[in-house]
XYZ file of C-alpha atoms in Angstrom:
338
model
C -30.103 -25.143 16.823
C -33.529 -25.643 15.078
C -36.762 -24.479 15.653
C -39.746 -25.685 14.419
C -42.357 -23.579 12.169
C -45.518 -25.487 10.875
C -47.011 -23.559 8.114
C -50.981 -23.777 7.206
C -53.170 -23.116 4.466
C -56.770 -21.762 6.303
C -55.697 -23.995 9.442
C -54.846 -26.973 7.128
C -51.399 -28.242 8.218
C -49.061 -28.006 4.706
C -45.426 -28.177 6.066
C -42.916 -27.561 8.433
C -39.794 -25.963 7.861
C -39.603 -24.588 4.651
C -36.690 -22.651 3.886
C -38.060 -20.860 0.995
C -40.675 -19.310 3.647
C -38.736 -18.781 6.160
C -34.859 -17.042 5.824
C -32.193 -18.973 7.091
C -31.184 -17.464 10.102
C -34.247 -17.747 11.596
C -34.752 -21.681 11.626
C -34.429 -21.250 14.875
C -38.239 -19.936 15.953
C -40.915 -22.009 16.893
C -44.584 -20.947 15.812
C -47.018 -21.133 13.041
C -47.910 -19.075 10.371
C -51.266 -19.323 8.366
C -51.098 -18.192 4.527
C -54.635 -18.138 2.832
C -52.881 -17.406 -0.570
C -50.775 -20.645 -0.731
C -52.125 -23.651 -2.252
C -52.118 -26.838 -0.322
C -49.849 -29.000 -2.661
C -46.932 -26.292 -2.751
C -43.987 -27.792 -4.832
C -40.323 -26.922 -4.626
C -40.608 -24.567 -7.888
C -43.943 -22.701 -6.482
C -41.932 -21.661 -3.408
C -38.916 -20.681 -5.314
C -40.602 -18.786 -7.744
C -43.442 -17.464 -6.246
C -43.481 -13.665 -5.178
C -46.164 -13.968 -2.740
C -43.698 -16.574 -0.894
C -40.935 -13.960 -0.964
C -43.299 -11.261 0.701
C -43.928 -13.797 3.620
C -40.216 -14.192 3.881
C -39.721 -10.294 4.032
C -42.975 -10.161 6.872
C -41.499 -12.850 9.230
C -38.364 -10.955 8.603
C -39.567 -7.431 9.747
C -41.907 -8.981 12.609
C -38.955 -10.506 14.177
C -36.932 -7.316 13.960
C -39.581 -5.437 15.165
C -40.139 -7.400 18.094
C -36.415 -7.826 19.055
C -36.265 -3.553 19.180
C -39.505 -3.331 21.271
C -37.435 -6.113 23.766
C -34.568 -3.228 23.442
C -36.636 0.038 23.941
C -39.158 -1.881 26.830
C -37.487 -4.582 28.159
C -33.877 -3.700 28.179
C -32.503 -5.781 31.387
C -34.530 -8.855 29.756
C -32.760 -8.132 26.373
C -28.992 -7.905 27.878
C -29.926 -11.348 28.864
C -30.959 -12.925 25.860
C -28.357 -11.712 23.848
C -25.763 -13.739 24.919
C -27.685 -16.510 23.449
C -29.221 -14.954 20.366
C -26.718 -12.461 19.234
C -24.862 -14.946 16.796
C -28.462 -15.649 14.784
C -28.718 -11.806 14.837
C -25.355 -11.157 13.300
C -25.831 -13.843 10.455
C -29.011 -12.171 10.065
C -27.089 -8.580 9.804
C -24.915 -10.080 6.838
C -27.759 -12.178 5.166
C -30.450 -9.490 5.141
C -29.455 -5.675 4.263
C -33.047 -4.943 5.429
C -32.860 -6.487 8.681
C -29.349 -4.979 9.530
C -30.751 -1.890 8.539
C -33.627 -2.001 10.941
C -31.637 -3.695 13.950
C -28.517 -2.018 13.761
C -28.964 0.252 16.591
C -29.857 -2.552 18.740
C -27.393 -4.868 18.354
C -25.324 -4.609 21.622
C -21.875 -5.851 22.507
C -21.022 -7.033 26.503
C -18.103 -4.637 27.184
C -14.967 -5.491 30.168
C -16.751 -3.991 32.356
C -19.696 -6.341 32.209
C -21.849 -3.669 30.812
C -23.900 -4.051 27.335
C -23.692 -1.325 25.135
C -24.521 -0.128 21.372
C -21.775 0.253 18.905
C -22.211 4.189 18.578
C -22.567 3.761 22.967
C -18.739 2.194 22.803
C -17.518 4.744 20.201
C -19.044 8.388 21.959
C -17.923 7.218 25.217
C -14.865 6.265 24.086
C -14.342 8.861 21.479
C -11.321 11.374 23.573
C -9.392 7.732 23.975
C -9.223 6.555 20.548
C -11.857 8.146 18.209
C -13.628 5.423 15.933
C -11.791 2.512 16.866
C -13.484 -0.241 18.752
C -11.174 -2.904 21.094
C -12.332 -6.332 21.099
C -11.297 -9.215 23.275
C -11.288 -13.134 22.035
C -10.405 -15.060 24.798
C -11.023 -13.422 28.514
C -8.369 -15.854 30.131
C -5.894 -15.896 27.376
C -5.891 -11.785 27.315
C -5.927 -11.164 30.861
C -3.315 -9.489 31.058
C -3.930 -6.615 28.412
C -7.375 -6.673 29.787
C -5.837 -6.169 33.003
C -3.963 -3.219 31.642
C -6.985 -1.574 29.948
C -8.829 -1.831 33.038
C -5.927 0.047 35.137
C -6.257 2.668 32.496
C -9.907 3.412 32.681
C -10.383 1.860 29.421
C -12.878 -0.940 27.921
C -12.979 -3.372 24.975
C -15.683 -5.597 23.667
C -16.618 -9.298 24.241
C -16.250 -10.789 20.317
C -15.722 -14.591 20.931
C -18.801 -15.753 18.616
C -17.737 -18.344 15.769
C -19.381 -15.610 13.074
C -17.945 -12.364 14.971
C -14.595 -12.608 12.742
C -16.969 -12.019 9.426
C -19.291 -9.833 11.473
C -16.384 -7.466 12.367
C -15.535 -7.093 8.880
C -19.251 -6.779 7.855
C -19.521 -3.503 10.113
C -15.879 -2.041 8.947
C -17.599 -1.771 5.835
C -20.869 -0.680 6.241
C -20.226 2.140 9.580
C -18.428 5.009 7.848
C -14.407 4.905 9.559
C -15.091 2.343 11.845
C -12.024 -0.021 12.732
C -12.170 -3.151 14.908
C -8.807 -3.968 16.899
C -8.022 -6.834 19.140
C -7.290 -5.580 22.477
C -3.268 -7.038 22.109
C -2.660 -5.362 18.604
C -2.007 -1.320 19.510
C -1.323 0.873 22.373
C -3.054 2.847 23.224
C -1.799 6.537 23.864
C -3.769 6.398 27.259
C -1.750 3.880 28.252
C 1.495 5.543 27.652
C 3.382 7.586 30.463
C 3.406 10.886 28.815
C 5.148 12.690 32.082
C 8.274 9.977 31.581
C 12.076 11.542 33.236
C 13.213 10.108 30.420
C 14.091 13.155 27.611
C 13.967 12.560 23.666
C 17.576 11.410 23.365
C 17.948 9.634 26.379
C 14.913 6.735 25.657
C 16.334 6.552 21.902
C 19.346 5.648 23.657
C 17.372 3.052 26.136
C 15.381 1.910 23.035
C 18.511 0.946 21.055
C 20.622 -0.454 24.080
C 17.505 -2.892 25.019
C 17.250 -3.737 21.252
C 20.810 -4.975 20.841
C 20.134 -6.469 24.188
C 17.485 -8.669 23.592
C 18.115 -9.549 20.141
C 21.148 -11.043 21.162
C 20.016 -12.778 23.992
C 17.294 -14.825 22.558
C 19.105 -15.059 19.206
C 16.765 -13.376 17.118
C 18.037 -10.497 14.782
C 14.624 -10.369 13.183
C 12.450 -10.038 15.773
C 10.758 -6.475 15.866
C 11.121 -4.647 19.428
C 9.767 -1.035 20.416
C 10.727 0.052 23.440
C 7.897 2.503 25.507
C 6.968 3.677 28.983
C 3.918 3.012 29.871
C 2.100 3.848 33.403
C 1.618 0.534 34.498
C 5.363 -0.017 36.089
C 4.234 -3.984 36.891
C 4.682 -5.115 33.619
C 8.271 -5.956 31.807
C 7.073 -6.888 28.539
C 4.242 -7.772 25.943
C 3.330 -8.733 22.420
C 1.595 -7.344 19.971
C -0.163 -8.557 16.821
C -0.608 -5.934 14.096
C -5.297 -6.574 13.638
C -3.696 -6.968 9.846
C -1.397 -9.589 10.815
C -4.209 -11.676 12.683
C -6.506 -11.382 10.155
C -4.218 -12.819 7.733
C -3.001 -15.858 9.927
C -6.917 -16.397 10.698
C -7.413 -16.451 6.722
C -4.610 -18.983 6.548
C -6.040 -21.400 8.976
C -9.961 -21.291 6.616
C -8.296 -22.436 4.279
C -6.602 -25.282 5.077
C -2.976 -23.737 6.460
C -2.182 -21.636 2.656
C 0.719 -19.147 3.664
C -0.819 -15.755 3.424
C 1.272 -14.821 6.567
C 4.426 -15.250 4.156
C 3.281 -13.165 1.473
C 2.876 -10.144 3.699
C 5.259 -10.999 6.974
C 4.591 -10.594 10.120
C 4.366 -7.852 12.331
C 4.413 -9.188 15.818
C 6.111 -6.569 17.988
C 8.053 -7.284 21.597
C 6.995 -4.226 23.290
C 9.498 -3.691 26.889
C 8.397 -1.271 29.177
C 11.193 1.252 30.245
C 9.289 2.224 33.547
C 9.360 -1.149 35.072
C 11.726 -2.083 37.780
C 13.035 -5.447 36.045
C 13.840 -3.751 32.639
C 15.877 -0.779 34.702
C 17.630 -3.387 36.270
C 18.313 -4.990 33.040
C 19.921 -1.990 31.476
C 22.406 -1.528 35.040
C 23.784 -5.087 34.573
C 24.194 -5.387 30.999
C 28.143 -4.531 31.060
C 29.113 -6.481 34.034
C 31.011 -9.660 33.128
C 29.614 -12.075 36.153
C 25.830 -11.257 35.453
C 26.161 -11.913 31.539
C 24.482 -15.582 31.722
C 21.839 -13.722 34.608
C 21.034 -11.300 31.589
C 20.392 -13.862 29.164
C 18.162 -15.656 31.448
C 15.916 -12.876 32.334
C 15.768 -11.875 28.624
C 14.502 -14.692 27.579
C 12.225 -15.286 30.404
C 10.683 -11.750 30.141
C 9.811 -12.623 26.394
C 8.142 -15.996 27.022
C 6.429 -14.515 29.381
C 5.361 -12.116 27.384
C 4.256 -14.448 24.414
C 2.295 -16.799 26.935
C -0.027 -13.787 27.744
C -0.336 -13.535 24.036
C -0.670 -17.344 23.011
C 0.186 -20.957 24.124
C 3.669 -21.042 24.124
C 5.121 -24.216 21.553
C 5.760 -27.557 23.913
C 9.461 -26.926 23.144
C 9.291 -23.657 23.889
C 7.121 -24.465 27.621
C 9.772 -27.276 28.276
C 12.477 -24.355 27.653
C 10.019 -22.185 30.174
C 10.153 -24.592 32.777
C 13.424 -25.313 33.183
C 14.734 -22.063 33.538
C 11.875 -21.151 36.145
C 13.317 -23.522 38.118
C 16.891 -22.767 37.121
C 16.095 -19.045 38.938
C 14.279 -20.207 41.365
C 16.921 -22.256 42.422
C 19.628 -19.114 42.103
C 17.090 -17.040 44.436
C 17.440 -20.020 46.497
C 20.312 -20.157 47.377
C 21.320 -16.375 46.990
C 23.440 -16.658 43.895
């Protein structure tokens, strides 16, 4: 996107465009400005040097911010609905400009899983008796359906972050709002979403924990995959992975630049988490030892951690090929009452 900003000298047309005048992130704006001070032949040096050329720049800054919180304070329904559009010009801005951060930061607003828009310190007070100073963010609505699903069921929101620059922008507030931590919706638990009130005693879900461990590891192969077993209050779901926010971060720093392994200097710390309240993992744990049902075992093992990794990522084509099959494999078992 690119705006268009003529600049004049006493209504005498000198320029448009110039990006010592105006500050980057705000290319975008249409409109003129009129500087009586500025000679009409202004070279490249003049504007670079020149410090009443750097007090324009700092003006057309603080007018813009200015007008973008009397939008917020006056406007507010109008201002949800720009900022869909806007918000990734006022985030560069944020990181570019410590003066216009510092005058917008209450204002900049993040659309929540609830369809609401909120302020940051909004999310955090009303959020504070769930998990104190810790913001959850989503990236892709369809991908994380599921967990958003789950958040949802448990009274709880996260935050719409699926701007190119919100990766950076993240990071920009973790350092600059005292204790602040940004984690993607499918990298922690949440205690609230943890069945507290469980039958099971200490001893008897270390003993569940270890015997689904074994279980699975064996099943799909796999004696370095990292499971945790919990019970959580939504019974529906068998299984789901996790992505440590650290873990992400690092694979995402892999991919700028240009695939370097990161993820192998620090390992990976993608959890399978199984759910010891749902009906399929119960089931699970009552047919383990019987002879006849050991290939039935494997099958669902394997099935309830694919399933699980789809509602995290794409699964590989081998692995959807692998997917496939045995859908239809059980299906065909249910079918004809095997």
């Amino acid at each position: 996107f690119e705006g268009q900003i003529k600049l004049f000298y006493n209504q005498v047309f000198v320029a448009d465009n110039i990006k010592e005048v105006i500050p980057e992130f705000l290319m975008l704006l249409k409109g003129t400005i009129d500087c009586p001070d500025l000679p009409l032949n202004v070279s490249r040096s003049f504007l670079q040097n020149d410090g009443y050329v750097n007090k324009i720049s700092a003006h057309i800054t603080k007018k813009v911010a200015d007008k973008l919180i009397s939008i917020f304070e006056n406007e507010r329904e109008n201002y949800n609905k720009y900022w869909d559009d806007i918000n990734p010009f006022v985030k560069f801005g944020c990181i570019k400009e410590r003066k216009f951060y510092d005058r917008v930061k209450d204002i900049v607003i993040f659309k929540t899983t609830g369809g609401e828009y909120v302020t940051l310190k909004d999310y955090l007070e009303r959020n504070k008796e769930k998990h104190e100073n810790k913001v959850f963010y989503v990236t892709d609505e369809k991908q994380q359906a599921q967990y958003i699903k789950m958040f949802k069921d448990n009274d709880m929101e996260a935050v719409m972050m699926t701007a190119v620059i919100d990766n950076h922008f993240m990071q920009f507030l973790e350092m600059n709002e005292s204790g602040v931590k940004f984690q993607r919706i499918d990298s922690d638990l949440s205690e609230s979403m943890k069945d507290k009130e469980s039958s099971a005693d200490e001893s008897s879900q270390k003993e569940i924990s270890e015997t689904l461990e074994k279980l699975f590891k064996e099943s799909l192969n796999n004696d370095k995959l990292t499971i945790k077993v919990e019970a959580l209050k939504a019974t529906s779901l068998p299984g789901m992975i996790l992505l440590s926010e650290q873990s992400r971060r690092i694979q995402e720093m892999s991919r700028m630049y240009g695939g370097f392994n990161f993820g192998g200097m620090y390992g990976e710390e993608e959890s399978l988490v199984l759910n010891s309240n749902n009906g399929l993992i119960k089931s699970l744990l009552s047919l383990k030892d019987r002879e006849d049902k050991k290939e039935d075992v494997k099958l669902i093992c394997e099935h309830i951690y694919d399933l699980a990794k789809m509602s995290h990522e794409q699964l590989e084509p081998d692995a959807m090929t692998r997917f496939i099959e045995r859908s239809n494999s059980l299906l065909t078992r249910l079918a004809s009452g095997e």
